[in-house]
Tab-separated table of C-alpha atoms and ligand atoms in Angstrom:
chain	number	residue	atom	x	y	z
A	1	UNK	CA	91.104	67.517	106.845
A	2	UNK	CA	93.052	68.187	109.866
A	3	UNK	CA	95.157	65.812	112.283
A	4	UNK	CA	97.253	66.333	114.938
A	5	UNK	CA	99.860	66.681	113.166
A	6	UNK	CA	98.365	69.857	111.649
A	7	UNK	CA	100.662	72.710	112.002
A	8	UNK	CA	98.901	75.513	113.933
A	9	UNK	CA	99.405	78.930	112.560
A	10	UNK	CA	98.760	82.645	113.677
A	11	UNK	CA	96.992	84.560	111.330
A	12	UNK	CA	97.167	88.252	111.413
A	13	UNK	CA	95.190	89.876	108.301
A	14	UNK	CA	96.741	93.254	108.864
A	15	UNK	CA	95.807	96.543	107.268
A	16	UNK	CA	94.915	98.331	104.795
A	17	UNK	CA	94.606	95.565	101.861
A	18	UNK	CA	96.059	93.248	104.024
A	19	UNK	CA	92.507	91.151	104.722
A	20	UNK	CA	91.726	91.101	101.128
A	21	UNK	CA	95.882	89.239	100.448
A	22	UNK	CA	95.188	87.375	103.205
A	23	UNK	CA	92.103	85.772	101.989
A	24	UNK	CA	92.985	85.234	98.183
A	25	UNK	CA	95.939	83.460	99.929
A	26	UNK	CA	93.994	81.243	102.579
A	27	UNK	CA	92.396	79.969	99.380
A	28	UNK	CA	95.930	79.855	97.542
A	29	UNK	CA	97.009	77.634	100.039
A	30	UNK	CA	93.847	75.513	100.246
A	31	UNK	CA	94.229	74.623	96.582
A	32	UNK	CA	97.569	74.137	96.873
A	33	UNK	CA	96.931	71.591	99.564
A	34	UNK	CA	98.379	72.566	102.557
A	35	UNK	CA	96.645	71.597	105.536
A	36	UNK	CA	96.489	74.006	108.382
A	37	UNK	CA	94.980	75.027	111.574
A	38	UNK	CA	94.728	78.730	111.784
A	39	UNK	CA	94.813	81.007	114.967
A	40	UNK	CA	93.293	83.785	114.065
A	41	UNK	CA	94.669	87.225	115.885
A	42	UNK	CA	94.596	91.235	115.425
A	43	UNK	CA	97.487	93.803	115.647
A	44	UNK	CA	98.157	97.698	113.908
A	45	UNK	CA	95.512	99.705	113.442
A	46	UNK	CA	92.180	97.039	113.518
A	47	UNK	CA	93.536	96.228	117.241
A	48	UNK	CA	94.000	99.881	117.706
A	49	UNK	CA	90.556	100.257	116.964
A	50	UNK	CA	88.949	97.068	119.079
A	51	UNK	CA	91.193	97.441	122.199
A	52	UNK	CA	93.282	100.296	121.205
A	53	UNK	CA	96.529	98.419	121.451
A	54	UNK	CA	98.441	98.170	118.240
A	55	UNK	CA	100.132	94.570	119.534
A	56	UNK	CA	97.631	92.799	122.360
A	57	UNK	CA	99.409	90.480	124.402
A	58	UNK	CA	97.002	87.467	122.860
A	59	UNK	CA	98.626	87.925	119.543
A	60	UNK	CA	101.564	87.935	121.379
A	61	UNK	CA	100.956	84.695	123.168
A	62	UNK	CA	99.652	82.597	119.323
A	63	UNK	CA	103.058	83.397	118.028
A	64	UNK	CA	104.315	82.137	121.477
A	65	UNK	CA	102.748	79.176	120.868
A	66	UNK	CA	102.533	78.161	117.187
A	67	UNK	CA	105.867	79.510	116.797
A	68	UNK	CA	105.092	80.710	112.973
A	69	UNK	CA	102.836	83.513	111.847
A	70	UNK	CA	101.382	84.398	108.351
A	71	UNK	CA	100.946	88.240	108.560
A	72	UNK	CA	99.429	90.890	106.465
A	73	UNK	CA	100.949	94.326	106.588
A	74	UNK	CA	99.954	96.593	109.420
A	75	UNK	CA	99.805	100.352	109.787
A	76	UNK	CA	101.616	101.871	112.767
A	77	UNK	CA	99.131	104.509	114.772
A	78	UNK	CA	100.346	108.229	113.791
A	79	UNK	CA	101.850	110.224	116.394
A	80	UNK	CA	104.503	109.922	118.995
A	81	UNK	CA	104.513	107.031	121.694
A	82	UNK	CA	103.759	104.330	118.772
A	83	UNK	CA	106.812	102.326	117.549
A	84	UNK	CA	106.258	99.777	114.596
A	85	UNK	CA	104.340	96.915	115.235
A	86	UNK	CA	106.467	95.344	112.590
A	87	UNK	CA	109.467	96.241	114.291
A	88	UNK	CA	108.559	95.517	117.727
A	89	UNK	CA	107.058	92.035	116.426
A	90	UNK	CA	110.546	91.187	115.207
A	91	UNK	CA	112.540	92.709	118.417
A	92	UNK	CA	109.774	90.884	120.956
A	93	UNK	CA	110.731	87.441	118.998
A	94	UNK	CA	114.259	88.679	118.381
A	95	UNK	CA	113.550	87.444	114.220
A	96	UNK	CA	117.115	88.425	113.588
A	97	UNK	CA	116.726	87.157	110.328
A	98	UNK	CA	115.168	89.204	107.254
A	99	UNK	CA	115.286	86.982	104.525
A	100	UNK	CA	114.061	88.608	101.567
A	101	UNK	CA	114.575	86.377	97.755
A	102	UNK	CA	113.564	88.247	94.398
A	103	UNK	CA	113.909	86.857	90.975
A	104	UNK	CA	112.298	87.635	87.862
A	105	UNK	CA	109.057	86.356	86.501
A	106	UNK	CA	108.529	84.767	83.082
A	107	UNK	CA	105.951	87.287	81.460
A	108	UNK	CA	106.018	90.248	84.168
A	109	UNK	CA	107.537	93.569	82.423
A	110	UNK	CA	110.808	94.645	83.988
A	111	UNK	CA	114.304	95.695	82.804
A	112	UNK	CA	116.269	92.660	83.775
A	113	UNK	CA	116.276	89.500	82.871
A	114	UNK	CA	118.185	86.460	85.465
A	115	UNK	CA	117.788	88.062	88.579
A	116	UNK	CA	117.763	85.848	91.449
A	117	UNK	CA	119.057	87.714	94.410
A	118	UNK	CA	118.363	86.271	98.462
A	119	UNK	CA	119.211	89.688	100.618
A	120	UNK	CA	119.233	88.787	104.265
A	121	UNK	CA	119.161	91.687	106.395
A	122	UNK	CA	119.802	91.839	110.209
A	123	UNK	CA	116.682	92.690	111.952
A	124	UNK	CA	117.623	93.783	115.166
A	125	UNK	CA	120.269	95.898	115.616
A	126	UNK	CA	121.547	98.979	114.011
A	127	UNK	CA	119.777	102.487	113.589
A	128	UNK	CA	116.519	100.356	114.560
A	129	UNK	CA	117.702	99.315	117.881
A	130	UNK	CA	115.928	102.658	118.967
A	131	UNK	CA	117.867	104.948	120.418
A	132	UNK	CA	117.261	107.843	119.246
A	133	UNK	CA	116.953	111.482	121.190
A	134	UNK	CA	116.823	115.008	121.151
A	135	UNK	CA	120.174	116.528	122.232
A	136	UNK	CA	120.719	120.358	122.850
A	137	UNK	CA	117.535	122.959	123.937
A	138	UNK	CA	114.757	123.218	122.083
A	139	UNK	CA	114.828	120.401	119.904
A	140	UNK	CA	117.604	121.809	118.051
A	141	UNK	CA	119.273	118.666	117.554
A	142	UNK	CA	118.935	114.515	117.491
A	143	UNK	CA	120.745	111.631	117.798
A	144	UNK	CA	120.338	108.524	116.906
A	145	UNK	CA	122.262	105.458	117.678
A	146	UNK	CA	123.632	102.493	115.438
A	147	UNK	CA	124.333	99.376	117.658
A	148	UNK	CA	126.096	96.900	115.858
A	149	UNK	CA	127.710	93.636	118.491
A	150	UNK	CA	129.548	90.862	117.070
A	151	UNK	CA	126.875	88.518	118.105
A	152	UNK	CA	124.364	89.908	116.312
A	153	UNK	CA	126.687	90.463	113.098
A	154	UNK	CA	127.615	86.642	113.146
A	155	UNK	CA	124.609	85.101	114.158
A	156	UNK	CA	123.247	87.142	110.518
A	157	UNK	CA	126.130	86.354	108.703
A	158	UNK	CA	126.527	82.892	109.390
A	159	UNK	CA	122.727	82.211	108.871
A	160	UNK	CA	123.656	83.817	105.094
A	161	UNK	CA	126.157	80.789	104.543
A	162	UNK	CA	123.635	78.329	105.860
A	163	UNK	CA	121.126	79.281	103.822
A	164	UNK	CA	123.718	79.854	100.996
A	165	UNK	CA	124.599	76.197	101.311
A	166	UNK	CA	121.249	74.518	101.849
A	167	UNK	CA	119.940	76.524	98.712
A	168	UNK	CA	122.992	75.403	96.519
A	169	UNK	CA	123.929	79.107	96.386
A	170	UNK	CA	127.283	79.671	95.234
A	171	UNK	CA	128.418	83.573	96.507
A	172	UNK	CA	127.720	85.597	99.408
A	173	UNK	CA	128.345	88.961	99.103
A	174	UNK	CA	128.668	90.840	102.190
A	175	UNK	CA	127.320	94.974	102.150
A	176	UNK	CA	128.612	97.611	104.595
A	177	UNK	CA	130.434	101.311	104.701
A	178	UNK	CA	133.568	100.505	106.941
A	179	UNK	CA	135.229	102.779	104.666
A	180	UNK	CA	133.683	106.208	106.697
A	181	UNK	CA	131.564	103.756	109.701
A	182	UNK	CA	134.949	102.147	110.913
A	183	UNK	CA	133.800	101.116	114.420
A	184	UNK	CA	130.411	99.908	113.780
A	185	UNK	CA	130.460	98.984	110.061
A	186	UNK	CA	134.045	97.577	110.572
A	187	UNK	CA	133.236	95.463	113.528
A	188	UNK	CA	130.762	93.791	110.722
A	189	UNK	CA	132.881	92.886	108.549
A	190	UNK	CA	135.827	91.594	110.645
A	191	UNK	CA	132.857	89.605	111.963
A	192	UNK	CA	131.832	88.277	108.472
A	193	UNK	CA	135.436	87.236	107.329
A	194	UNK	CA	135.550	85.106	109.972
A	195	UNK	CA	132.474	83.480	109.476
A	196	UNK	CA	133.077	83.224	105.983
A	197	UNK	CA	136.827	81.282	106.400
A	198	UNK	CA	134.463	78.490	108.158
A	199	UNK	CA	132.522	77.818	104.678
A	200	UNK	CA	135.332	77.663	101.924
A	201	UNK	CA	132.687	76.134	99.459
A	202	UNK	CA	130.854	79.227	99.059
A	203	UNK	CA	132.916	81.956	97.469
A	204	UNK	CA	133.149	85.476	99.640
A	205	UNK	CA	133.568	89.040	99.118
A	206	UNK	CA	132.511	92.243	100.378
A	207	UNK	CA	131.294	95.469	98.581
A	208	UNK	CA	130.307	99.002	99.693
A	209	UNK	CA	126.632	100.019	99.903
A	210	UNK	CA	127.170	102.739	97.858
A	211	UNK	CA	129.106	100.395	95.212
A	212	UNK	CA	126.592	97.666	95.682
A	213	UNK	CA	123.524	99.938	94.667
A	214	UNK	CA	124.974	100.774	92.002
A	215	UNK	CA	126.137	97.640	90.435
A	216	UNK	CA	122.196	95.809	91.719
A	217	UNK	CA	121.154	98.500	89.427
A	218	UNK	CA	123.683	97.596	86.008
A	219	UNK	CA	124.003	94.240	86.822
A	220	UNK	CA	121.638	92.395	89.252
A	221	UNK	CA	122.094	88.898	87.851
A	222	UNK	CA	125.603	89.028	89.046
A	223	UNK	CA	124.476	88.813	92.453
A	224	UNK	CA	123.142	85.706	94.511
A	225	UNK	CA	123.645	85.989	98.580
A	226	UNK	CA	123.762	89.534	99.826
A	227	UNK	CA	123.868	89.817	103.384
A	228	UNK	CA	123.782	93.206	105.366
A	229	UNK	CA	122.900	95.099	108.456
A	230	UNK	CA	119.267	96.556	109.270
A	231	UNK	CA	119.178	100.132	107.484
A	232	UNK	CA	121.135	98.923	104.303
A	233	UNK	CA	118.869	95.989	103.802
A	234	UNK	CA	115.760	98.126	104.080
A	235	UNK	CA	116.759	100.073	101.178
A	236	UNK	CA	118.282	97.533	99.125
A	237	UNK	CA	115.564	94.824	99.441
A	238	UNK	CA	112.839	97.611	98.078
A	239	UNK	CA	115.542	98.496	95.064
A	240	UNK	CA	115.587	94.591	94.447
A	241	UNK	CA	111.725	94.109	94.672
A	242	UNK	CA	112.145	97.191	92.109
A	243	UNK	CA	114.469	95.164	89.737
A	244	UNK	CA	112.192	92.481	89.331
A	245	UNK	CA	108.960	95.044	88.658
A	246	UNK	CA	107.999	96.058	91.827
A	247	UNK	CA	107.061	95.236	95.668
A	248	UNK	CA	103.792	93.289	94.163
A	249	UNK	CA	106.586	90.062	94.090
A	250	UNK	CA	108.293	90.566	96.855
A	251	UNK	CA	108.190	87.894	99.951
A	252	UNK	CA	109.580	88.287	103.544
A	253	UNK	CA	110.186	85.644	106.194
A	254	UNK	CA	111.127	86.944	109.546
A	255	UNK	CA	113.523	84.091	110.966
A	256	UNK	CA	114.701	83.827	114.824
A	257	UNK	CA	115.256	80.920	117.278
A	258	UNK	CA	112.108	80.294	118.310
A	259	UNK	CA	109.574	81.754	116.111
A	260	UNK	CA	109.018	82.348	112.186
A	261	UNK	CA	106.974	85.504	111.279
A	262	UNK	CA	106.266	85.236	106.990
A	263	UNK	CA	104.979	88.608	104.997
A	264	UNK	CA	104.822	90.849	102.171
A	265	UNK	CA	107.317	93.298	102.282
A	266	UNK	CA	104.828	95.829	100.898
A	267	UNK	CA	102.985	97.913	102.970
A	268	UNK	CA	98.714	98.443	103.933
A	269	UNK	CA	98.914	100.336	100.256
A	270	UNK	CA	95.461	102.295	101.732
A	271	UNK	CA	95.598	104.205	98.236
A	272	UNK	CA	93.487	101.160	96.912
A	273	UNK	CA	92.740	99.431	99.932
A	274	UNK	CA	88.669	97.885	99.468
A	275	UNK	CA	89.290	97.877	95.655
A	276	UNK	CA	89.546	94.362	95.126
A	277	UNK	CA	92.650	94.948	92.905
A	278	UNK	CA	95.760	94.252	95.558
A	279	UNK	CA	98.293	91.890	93.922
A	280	UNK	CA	97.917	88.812	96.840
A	281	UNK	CA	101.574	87.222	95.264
A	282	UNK	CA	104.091	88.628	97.706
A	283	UNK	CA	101.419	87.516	100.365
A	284	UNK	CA	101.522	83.796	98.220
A	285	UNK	CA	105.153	83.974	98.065
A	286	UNK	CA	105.660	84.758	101.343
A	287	UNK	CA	103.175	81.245	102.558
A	288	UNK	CA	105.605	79.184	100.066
A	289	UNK	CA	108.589	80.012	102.088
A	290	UNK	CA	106.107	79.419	105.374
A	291	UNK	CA	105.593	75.809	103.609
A	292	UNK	CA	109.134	75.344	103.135
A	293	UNK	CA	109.445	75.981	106.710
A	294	UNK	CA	107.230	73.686	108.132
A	295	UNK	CA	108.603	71.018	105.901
A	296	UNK	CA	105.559	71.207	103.460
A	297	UNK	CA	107.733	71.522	100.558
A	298	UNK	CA	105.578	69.875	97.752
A	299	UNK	CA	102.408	72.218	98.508
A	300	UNK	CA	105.050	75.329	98.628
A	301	UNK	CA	106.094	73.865	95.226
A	302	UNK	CA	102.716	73.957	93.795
A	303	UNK	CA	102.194	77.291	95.067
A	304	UNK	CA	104.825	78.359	93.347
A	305	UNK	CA	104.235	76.996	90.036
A	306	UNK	CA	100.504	78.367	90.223
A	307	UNK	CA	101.654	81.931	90.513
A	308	UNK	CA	104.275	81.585	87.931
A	309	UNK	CA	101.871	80.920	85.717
A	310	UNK	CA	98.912	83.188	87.093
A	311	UNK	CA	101.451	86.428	86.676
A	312	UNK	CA	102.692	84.816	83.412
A	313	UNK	CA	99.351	85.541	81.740
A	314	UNK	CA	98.411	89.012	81.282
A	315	UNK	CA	94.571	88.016	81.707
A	316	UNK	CA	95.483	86.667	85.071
A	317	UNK	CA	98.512	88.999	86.085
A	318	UNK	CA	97.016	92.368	88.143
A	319	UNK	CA	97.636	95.182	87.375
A	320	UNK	CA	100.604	96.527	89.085
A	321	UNK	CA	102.417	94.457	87.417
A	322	UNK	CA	100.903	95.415	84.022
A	323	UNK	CA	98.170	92.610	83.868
A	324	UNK	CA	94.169	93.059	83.834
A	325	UNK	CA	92.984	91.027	86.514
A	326	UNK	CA	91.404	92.226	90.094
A	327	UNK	CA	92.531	90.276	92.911
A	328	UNK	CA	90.155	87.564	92.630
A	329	UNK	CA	90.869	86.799	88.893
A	330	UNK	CA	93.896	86.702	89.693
A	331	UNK	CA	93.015	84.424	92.843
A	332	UNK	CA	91.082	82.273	91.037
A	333	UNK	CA	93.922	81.502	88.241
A	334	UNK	CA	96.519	80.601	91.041
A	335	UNK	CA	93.628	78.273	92.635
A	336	UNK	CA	92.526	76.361	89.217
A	337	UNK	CA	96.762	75.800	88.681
A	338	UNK	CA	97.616	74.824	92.113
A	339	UNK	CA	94.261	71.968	91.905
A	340	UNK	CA	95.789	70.683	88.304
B	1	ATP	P1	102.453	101.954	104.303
B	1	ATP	O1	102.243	103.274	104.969
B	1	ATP	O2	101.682	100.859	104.961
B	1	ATP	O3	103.908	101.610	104.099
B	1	ATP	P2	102.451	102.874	101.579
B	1	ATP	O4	101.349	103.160	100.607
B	1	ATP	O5	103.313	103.989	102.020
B	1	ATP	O6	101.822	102.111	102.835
B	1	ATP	P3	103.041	100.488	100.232
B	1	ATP	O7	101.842	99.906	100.875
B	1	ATP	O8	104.255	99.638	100.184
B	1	ATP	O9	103.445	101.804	100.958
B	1	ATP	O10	102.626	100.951	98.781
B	1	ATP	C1	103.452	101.655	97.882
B	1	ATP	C2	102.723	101.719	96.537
B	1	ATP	O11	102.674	100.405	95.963
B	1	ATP	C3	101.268	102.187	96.642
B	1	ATP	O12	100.934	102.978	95.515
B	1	ATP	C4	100.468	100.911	96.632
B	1	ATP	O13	99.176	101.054	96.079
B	1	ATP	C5	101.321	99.980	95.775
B	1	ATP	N1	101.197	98.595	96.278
B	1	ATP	C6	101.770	98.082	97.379
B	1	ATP	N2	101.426	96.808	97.556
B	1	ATP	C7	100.621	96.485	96.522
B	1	ATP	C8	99.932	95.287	96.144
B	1	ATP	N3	100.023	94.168	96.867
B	1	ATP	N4	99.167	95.322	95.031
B	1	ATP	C9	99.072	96.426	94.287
B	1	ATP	N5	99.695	97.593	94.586
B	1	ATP	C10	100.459	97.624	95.698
């Protein structure tokens, strides 16, 4: 039952498998009894299709107004002119904030055990800030052009600590090249020493990307806050979705001032799109941290717990992840745990 004090969210279903996710976890978060009101809205490709425009300006104006969207992955239109809906979502809200948590799951076959790794990635700025050009005749050459500004780097940084500290988080490590990038990549990490002298109860240091993805890879447990700019947290959040057995577990909230966008960090997977086999739990996982955020903490707690033990089961874990259940077996697991 609703009230007024029924959050209102925007739903986009997305792509691809996307509308399959997002209704295994509609009824995810039904059992697990959160109560919303949904506000239902299209972008990528189906909004392509209906009013051939990959982001209308009503989706635009839900997020506007709920402030928080639950979003399935979308598929950018092929060919020049289209940019990202995901990126120009997350530039149009300015979500500066990519946070991105992976840990292992009891029962789910990967090579490490104790991982349990938050990478926050800056979202705005860098090689995505979009400038990006031909230079010399005939297409001979291109340019494109990392901004990095020391708002943007502590505004990231310092949302790393907070989190760090309201998570009970005891390191953040900071990733960059300021070794060979010594403008943009230095500017950074000056920034993030700073920041980091203002919260001496979280330890600090900072590593090389090249450095860090090789030590995620021999030793991931010995990480816990990792906090880097745009490109470098693209690849290292997909090698940390890969240390924990893939992207099928792998969440993503979208964070800015005045909106909160939540999402796999997959993508529309159309290779078994219509299957009924899509893994829904980075979908699930990324509604939990929604919950969290709209101060529904004991329904993002059940939530959590029924997954655990859906993925723990190999009759109920799909099969990415090595299981035998279709999406709705596995659906229906989470559902009869999150009721109990
Ligand atoms: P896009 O172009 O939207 O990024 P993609 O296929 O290039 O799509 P992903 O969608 O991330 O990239 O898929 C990568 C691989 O992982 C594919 O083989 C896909 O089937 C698989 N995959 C991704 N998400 C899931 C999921 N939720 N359940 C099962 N398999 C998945």
């Amino acid at each position: 039952m609703t009230n007024a004090q029924t959050p209102t969210v925007t739903l986009i279903r997305g792509d691809g498998i996307g509308p399959e996710i997002a209704d295994a976890t509609l009824r995810a978060l039904e059992a697990a009894g959160a109560t919303l009101r949904w506000d239902e809205q299209i972008a990528g490709m189906e909004a392509v299709s209906r009013i051939r425009d990959p982001l209308p300006a009503e989706t635009i104006a839900s997020i506007e107004k709920t402030r928080v969207a639950l979003k399935g992955p979308l598929a950018t239109p092929k060919g020049e002119g289209f940019r990202s809906v995901n990126v120009a979502l997350r530039q149009h809200f300015d979500l500066f904030a990519n946070v991105r948590p992976v840990a292992t799951w009891q029962g789910v076959p990967c090579r490490y055990k104790d991982v349990d790794i938050i990478l926050v990635r800056e979202n705005t700025e860098d090689i995505y800030a979009g400038i990006e050009h031909y230079v010399g005749p005939g297409r001979s050459a291109a340019e494109s052009i990392a901004i990095i500004t020391k708002y943007g780097s502590e505004r990231i940084v310092r949302h790393a600590f907070e989190l760090a500290r309201r998570e009970g988080r005891k390191t953040v490590t900071l990733v960059h090249k300021a070794n060979i990038l010594k403008y943009s990549n230095g500017l950074f990490l000056d920034v993030g020493k700073h920041v980091a002298a203002e919260y001496p109860d979280i330890a600090f240091n900072d590593m090389i990307v090249d450095a860090t993805a090789m030590k995620l890879v021999l030793a991931p447990e010995k990480f816990d806050v990792i906090v880097t700019m745009n490109l470098f947290g693209d690849i290292l959040s997909d090698l940390c979705a890969g240390l924990i057995g893939g992207l099928g577990l792998a969440p993503g909230a979208n964070l800015g001032a005045n909106a909160a966008l939540f999402e796999a960090v997959h993508g529309t997977a159309p290779d078994i799109a219509g299957q009924g086999i899509a893994n829904p739990s980075a979908l699930m996982l990324a509604a939990a941290m929604m919950l969290d955020h709209l101060r529904m903490g004991e329904s993002a707690k059940r939530l959590r717990g029924a997954i655990a033990r859906a993925v723990a089961d190999d009759r109920t874990r799909t099969r990415d992840l090595g299981g035998k259940a279709d999406t709705k077996g596995f659906t229906d697991a989470v559902c009869e745990y999150a009721k109990g």
